[in-house]
Short mmCIF file of C-alpha atoms in Angstrom, two decimals:
data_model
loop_
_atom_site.label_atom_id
_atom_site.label_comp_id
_atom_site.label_asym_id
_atom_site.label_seq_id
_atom_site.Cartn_x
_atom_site.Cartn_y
_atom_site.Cartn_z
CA UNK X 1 72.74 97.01 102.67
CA UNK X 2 75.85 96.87 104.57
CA UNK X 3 77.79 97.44 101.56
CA UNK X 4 75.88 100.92 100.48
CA UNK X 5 76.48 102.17 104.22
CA UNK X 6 80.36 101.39 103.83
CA UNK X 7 80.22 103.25 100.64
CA UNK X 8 78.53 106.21 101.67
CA UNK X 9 81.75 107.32 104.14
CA UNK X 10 83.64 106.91 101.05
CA UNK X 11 81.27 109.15 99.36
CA UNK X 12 81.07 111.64 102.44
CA UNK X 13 85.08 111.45 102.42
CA UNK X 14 85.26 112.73 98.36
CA UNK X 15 82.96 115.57 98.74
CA UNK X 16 80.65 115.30 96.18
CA UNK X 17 78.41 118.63 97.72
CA UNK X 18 81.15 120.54 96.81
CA UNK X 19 81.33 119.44 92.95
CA UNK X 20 78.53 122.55 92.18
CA UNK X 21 81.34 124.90 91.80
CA UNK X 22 82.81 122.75 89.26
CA UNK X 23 80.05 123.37 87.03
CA UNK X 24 81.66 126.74 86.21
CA UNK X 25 83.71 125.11 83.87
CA UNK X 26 80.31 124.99 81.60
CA UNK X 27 80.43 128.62 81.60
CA UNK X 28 82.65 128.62 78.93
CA UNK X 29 80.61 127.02 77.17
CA UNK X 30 77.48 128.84 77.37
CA UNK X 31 79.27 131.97 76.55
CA UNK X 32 81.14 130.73 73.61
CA UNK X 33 77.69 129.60 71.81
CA UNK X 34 78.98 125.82 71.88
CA UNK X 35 76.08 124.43 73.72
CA UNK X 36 75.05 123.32 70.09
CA UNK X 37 78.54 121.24 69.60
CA UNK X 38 77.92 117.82 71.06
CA UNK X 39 82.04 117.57 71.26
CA UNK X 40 82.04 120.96 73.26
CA UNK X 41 79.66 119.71 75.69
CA UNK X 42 81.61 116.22 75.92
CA UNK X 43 84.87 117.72 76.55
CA UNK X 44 83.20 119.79 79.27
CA UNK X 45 81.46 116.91 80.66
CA UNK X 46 84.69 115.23 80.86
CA UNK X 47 86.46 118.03 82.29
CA UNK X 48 83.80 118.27 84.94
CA UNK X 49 84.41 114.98 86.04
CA UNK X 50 88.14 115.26 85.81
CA UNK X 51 88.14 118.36 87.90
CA UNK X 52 85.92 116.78 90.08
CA UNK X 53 87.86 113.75 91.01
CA UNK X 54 91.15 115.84 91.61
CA UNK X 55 89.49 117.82 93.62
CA UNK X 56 88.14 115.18 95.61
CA UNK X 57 91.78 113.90 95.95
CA UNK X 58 93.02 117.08 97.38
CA UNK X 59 90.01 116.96 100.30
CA UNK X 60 90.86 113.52 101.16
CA UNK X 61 94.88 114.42 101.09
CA UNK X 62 93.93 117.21 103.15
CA UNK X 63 91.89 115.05 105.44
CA UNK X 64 94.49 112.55 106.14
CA UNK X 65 97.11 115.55 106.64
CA UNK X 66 94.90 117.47 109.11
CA UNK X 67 93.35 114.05 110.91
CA UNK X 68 94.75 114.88 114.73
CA UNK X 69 92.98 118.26 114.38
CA UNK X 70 90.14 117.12 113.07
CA UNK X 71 88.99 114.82 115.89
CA UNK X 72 89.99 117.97 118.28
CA UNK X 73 87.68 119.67 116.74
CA UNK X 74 83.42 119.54 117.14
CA UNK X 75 82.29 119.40 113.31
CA UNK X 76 85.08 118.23 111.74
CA UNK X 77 85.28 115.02 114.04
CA UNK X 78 82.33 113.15 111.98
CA UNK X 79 84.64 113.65 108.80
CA UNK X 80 85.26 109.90 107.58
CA UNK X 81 88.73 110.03 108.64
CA UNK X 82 89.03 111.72 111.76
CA UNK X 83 85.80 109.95 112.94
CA UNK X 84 87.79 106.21 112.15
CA UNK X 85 85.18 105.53 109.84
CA UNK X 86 87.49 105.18 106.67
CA UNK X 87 91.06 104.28 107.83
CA UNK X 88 93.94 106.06 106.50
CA UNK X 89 95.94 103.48 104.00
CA UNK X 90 92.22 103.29 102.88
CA UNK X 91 91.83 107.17 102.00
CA UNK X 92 95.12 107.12 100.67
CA UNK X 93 93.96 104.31 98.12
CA UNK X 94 90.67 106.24 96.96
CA UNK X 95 92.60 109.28 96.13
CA UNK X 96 95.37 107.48 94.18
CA UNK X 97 92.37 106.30 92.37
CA UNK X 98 90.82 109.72 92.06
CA UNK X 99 93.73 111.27 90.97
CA UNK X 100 94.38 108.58 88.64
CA UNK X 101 91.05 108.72 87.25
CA UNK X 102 91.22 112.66 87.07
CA UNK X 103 94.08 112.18 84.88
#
């Protein structure tokens, strides 16, 4: 149980609530007529996921830039990183990986 709770900040920290708008990258899709391809819809599914894990680089990057402000501040203060929940070198780590895995 520990485990899952230490995961979840990581989670938190990559934004996942934010991956909806991501999804317009299927609208491509739908309005070329491809929903029938199963290769369209795989390279969109990848793309999606690609996208996504950039994207979730660029929050945590932004996170660890904007940290001092962030614990000045009454919402963003429970962020992962500005709370101390997920150190720095550790954020820095996860999006190496997401960028990585973006790629």
């Amino acid at each position: 149980m520990i485990g899952n709770i230490d995961s979840m900040k990581y989670i938190k920290l990559m934004r996942p609530k934010h991956y909806i708008k991501n999804l317009l990258i299927a609208a491509a899709l739908v309005f070329s007529g491809g929903l029938t391809n199963i290769d369209r819809i795989l390279t969109v599914i990848i793309g999606f996921c690609s996208f996504s894990l950039v994207c979730s680089a660029v929050y945590i990057i932004n996170d660890i830039n904007d940290v001092e402000n962030d614990r000045k501040d009454e919402r963003k203060c429970r962020r992962p990183i500005a709370s101390g929940d997920v150190s720095i070198k550790n954020a820095t780590i996860l999006a190496v990986f997401c960028v990585i895995g973006g790629v």
